[in-house]
CSV table of C-alpha atoms in Angstrom, one decimal:
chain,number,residue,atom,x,y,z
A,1,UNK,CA,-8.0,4.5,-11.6
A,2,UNK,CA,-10.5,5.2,-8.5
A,3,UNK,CA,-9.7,9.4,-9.3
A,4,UNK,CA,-11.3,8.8,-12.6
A,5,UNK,CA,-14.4,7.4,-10.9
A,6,UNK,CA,-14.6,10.5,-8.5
A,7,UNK,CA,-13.9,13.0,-11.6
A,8,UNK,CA,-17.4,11.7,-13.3
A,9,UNK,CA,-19.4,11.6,-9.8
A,10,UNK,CA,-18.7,15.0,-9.4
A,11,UNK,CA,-22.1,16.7,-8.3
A,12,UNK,CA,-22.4,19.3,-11.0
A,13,UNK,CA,-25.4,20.8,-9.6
A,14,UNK,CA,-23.2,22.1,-6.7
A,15,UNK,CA,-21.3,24.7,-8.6
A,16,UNK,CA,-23.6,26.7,-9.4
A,17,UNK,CA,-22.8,27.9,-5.7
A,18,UNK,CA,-19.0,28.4,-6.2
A,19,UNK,CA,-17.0,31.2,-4.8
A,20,UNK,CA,-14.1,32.6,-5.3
A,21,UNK,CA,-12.6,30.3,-2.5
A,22,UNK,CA,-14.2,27.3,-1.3
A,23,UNK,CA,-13.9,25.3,2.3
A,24,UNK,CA,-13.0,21.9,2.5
A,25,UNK,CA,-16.1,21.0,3.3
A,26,UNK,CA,-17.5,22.2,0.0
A,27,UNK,CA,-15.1,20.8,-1.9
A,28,UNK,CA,-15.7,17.5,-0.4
A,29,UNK,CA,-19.3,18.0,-1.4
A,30,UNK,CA,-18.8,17.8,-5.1
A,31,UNK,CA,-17.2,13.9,-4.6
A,32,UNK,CA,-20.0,11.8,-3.1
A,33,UNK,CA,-16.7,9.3,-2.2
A,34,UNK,CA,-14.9,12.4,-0.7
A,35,UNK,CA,-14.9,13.4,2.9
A,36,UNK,CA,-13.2,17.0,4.0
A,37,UNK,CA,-10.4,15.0,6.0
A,38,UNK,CA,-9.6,13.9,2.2
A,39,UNK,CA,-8.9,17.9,1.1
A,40,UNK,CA,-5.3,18.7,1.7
A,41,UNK,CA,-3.2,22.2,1.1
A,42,UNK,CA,-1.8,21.4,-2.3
A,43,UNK,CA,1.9,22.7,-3.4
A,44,UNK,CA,0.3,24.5,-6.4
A,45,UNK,CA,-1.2,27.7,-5.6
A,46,UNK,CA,-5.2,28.4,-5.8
A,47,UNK,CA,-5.6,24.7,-5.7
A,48,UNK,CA,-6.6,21.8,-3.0
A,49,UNK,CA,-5.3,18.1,-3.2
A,50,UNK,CA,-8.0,15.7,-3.4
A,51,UNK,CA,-7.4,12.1,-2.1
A,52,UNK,CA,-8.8,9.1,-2.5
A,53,UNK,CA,-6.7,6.0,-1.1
A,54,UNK,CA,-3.6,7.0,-3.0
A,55,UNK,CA,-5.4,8.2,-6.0
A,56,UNK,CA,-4.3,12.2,-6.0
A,57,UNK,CA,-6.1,14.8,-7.9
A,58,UNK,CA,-5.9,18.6,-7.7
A,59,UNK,CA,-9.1,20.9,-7.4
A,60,UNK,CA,-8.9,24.2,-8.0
A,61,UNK,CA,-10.1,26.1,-4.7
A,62,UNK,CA,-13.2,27.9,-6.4
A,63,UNK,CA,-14.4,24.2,-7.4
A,64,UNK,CA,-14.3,25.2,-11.5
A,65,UNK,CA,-11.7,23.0,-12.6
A,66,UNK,CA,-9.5,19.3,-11.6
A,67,UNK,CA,-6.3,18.4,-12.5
A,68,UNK,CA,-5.5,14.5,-13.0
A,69,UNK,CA,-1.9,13.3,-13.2
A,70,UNK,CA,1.2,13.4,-11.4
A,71,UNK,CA,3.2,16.6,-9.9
A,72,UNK,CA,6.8,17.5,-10.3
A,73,UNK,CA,9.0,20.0,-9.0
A,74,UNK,CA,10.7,21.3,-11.4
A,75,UNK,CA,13.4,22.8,-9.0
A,76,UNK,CA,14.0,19.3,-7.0
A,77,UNK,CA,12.4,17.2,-10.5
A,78,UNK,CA,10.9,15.1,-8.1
A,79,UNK,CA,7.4,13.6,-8.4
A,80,UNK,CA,5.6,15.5,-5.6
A,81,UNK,CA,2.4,13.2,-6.2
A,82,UNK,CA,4.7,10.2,-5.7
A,83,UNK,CA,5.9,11.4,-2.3
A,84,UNK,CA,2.6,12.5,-1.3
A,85,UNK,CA,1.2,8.8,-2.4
A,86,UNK,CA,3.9,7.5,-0.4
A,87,UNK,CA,2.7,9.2,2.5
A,88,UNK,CA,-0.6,8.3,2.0
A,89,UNK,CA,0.8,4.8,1.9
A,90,UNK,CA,2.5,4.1,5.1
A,91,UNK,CA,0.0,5.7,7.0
A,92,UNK,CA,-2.5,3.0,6.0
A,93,UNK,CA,0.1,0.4,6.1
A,94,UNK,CA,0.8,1.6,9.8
A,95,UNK,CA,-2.7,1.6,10.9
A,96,UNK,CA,-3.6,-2.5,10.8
A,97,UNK,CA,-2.7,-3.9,13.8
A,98,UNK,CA,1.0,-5.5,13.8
A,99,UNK,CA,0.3,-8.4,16.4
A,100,UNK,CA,-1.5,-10.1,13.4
A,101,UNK,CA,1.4,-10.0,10.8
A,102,UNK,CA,4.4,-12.5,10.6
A,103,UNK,CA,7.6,-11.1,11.4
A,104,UNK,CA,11.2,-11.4,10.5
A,105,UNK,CA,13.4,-10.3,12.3
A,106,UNK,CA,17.1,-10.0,11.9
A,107,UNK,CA,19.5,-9.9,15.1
A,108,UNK,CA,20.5,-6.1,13.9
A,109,UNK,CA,17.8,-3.9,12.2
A,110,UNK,CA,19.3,-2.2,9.4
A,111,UNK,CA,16.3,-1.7,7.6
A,112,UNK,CA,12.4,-3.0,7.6
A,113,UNK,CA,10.0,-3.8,4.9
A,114,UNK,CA,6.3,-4.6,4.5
A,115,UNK,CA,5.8,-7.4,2.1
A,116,UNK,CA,2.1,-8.1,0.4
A,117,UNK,CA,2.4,-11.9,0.2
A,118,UNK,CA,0.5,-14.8,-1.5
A,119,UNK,CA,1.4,-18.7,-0.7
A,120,UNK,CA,1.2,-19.4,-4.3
A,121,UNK,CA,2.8,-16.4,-5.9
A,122,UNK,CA,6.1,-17.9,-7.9
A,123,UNK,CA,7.8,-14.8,-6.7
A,124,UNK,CA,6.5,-14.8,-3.5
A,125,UNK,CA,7.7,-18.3,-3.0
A,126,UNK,CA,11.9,-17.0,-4.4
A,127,UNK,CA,11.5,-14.0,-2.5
A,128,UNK,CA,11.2,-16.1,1.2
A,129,UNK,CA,13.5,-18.5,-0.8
A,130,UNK,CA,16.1,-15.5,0.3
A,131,UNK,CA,14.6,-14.9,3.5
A,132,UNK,CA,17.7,-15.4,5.7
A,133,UNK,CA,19.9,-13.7,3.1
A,134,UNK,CA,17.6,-10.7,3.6
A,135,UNK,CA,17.7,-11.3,7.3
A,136,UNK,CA,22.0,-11.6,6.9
A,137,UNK,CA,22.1,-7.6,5.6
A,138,UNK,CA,20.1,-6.6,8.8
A,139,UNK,CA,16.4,-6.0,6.8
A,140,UNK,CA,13.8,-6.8,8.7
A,141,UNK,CA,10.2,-8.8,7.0
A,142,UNK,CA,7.1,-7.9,7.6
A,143,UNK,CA,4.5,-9.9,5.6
A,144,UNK,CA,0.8,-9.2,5.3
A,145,UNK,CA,-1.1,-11.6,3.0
A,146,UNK,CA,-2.7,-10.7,-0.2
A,147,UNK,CA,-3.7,-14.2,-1.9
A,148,UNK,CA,-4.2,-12.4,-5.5
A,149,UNK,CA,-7.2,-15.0,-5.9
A,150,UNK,CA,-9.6,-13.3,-3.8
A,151,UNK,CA,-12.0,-14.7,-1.2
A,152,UNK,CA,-13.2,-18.5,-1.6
A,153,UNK,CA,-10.2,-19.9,-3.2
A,154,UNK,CA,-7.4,-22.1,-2.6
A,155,UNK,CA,-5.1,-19.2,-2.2
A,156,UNK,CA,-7.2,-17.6,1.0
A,157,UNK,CA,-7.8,-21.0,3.0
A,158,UNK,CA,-3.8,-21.6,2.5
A,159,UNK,CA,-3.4,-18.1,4.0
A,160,UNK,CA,-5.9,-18.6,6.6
A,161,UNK,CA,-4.3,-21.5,7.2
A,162,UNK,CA,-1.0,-20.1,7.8
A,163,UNK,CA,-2.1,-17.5,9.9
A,164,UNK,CA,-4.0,-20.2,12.1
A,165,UNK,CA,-1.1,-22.6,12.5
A,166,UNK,CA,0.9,-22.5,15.9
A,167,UNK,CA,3.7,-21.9,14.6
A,168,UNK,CA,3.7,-19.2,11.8
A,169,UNK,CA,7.0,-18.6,10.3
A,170,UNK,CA,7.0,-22.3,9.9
A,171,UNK,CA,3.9,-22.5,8.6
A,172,UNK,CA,4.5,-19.7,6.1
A,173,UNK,CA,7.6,-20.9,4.6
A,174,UNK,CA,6.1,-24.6,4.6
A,175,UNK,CA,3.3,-23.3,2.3
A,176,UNK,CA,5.5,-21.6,-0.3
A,177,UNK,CA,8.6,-24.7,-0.2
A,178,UNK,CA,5.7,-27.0,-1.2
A,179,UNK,CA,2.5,-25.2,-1.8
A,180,UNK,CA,0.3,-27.1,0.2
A,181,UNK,CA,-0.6,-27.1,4.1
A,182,UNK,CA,-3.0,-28.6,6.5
A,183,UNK,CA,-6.1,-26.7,6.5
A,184,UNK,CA,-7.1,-25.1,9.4
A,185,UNK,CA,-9.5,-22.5,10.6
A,186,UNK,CA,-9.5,-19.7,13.5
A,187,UNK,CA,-11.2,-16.7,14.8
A,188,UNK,CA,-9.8,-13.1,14.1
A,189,UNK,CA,-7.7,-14.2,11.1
A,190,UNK,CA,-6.5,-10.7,9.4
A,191,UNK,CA,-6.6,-11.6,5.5
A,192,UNK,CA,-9.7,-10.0,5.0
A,193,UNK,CA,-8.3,-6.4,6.3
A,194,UNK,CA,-4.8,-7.4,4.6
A,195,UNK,CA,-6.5,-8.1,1.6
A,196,UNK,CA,-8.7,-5.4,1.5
A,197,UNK,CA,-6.0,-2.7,2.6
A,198,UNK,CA,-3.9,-4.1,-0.4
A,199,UNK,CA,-6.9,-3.3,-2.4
A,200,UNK,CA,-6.7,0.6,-1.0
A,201,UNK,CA,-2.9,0.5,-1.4
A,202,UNK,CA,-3.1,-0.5,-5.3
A,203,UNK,CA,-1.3,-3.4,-5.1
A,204,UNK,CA,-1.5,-5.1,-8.4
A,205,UNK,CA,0.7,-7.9,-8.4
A,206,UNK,CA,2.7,-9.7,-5.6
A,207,UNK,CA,4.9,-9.6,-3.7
A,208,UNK,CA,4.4,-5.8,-3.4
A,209,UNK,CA,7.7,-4.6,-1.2
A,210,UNK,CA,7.0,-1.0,0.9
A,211,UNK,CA,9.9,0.8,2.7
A,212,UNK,CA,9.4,2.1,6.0
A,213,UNK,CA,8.3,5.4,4.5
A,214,UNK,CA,5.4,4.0,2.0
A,215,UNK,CA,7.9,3.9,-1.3
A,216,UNK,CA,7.1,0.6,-3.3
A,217,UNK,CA,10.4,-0.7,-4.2
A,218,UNK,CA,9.5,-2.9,-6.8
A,219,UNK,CA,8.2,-6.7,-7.1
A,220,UNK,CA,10.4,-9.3,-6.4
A,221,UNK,CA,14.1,-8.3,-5.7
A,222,UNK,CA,17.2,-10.3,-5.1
A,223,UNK,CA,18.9,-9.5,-2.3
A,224,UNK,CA,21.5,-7.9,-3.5
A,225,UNK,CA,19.1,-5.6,-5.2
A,226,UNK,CA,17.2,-4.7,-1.9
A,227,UNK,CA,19.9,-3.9,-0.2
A,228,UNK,CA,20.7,-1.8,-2.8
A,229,UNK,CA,18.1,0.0,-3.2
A,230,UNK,CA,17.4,0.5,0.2
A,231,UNK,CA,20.7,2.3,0.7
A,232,UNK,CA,20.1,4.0,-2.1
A,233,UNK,CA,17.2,5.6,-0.3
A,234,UNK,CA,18.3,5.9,3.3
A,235,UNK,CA,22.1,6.2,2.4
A,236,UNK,CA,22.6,6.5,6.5
C-alpha cells in the first residue's frame, strides 16, 4: 500500500521539534509525499487523518505516533475509513473532464455509474454484453479506459483507437464483440489521465464499477445484481 511507503519516509529528524499540538503544515512535513491540503480533522480525538490518494492513515496531533488500518464506528459499525475512501474517490473521479468519456445513457436516469474499462478484459467485454439491459433499469454508463496492459501495448492503441473513432459507442462495443479495430490515432486522447487516475483510485482489476458517491461496487455484475445493489444503497 502507498500509506506503507509514507510510514517509512517519515522525516524522523523532524520530531525532535514536536509539541503538544501540531499544525497541518507540520504534520505534512514529516511525509515528503504529504502536502497540508492532505491533513484532515479525524473522527478520533487527538489525532489528524493523513491521506494519500485513498490510502488513509491516522497521525496523532503531537506527531509521536500513526495508526494504519481501517476505522469503525462502533455505534453505526460502519467502516469510517471506507466512507472517507469513498469520498476521496469521487472527488477524483469527478475532477477529469467528462467531454472525453463515452457515455450511456438510458431514456430515464435511475442511477449512474463510472466503469474503468479495458477492450480486452473478458469481463469487460460480458459487462457491455448487458449494456442495454443496464440501460432498460434506468442506470446510466459512464466508461473511462484502463487497458490493464499499460502504455505501448495492444490494449492502449485499441483504446486509443476507440476514443479516436467517429463514432465511439460503436467503436467501443465493436472492440469488445470482436477484439480487434482499425487503428487510429488523435490528439488529446484521455487514456493516459484515465489510466493514470485508475492508478490513484487503486483499481486493480477491471472492470472496476463506482456509484455516484465513490463506493466500488464490485467487478463485473449481472444486471440483476447492479440493480440490486444499487437500490440497496440508494433505496430512494
Amino acid at each position: 500500500m502507498k500509506i506503507i511507503g509514507f510510514v517509512f519516509a517519515l522525516i524522523f529528524p523532524s520530531l525532535s521539534w514536536a509539541q503538544d499540538v501540531l499544525s497541518p503544515e507540520e504534520i505534512a512535513a514529516l511525509f515528503p509525499a504529504i502536502l497540508p491540503s492532505d491533513v484532515f480533522e479525524s473522527p478520533i480525538d487527538g489525532f489528524y487523518e493523513v491521506a494519500l490518494d485513498t490510502s488513509i492513515a491516522y497521525v496523532s496531533m503531537d506527531g509521536k505516533y500513526i495508526l494504519q488500518g481501517d476505522l469503525y464506528s462502533i455505534d453505526s459499525r460502519e467502516n469510517l475509513s471506507d466512507l472517507r475512501r469513498a469520498e476521496i474517490r469521487i472527488n477524483m473521479i469527478n475532477s477529469v473532464d467528462h467531454e472525453k468519456t463515452i457515455v450511456f445513457s438510458p431514456e430515464t436516469k435511475n442511477y449512474k455509474i463510472f466503469v474503468f474499462t479495458d477492450v480486452d478484459c473478458g469481463y469487460c467485454r460480458q459487462f457491455h454484453r448487458d449494456i442495454d439491459q443496464v440501460l432498460d433499469l434506468g442506470v446510466e454508463v459512464e466508461y473511462l479506459f484502463y487497458p490493464r496492459t499499460g502504455p505501448n501495448t495492444e490494449s492502449w492503441s485499441k483504446a486509443e483507437s476507440v476514443w479516436c473513432s467517429q463514432n465511439r459507442q460503436e467503436a467501443i462495443t465493436q472492440a469488445k464483440a470482436t477484439g480487434s479495430i482499425n487503428a487510429q490515432s488523435c490528439f488529446g486522447s484521455p487514456v493516459s489521465d484515465h489510466f493514470n487516475l485508475g492508478q490513484r483510485v487503486g483499481i486493480r482489476g477491471t472492470p472496476a464499477i463506482f456509484d455516484e458517491n465513490g463506493i466500488q461496487l464490485g467487478g463485473y455484475l449481472s444486471p440483476e445484481m447492479l440493480i440490486q445493489r444499487l437500490s440497496e444503497l440508494d433505496p430512494s
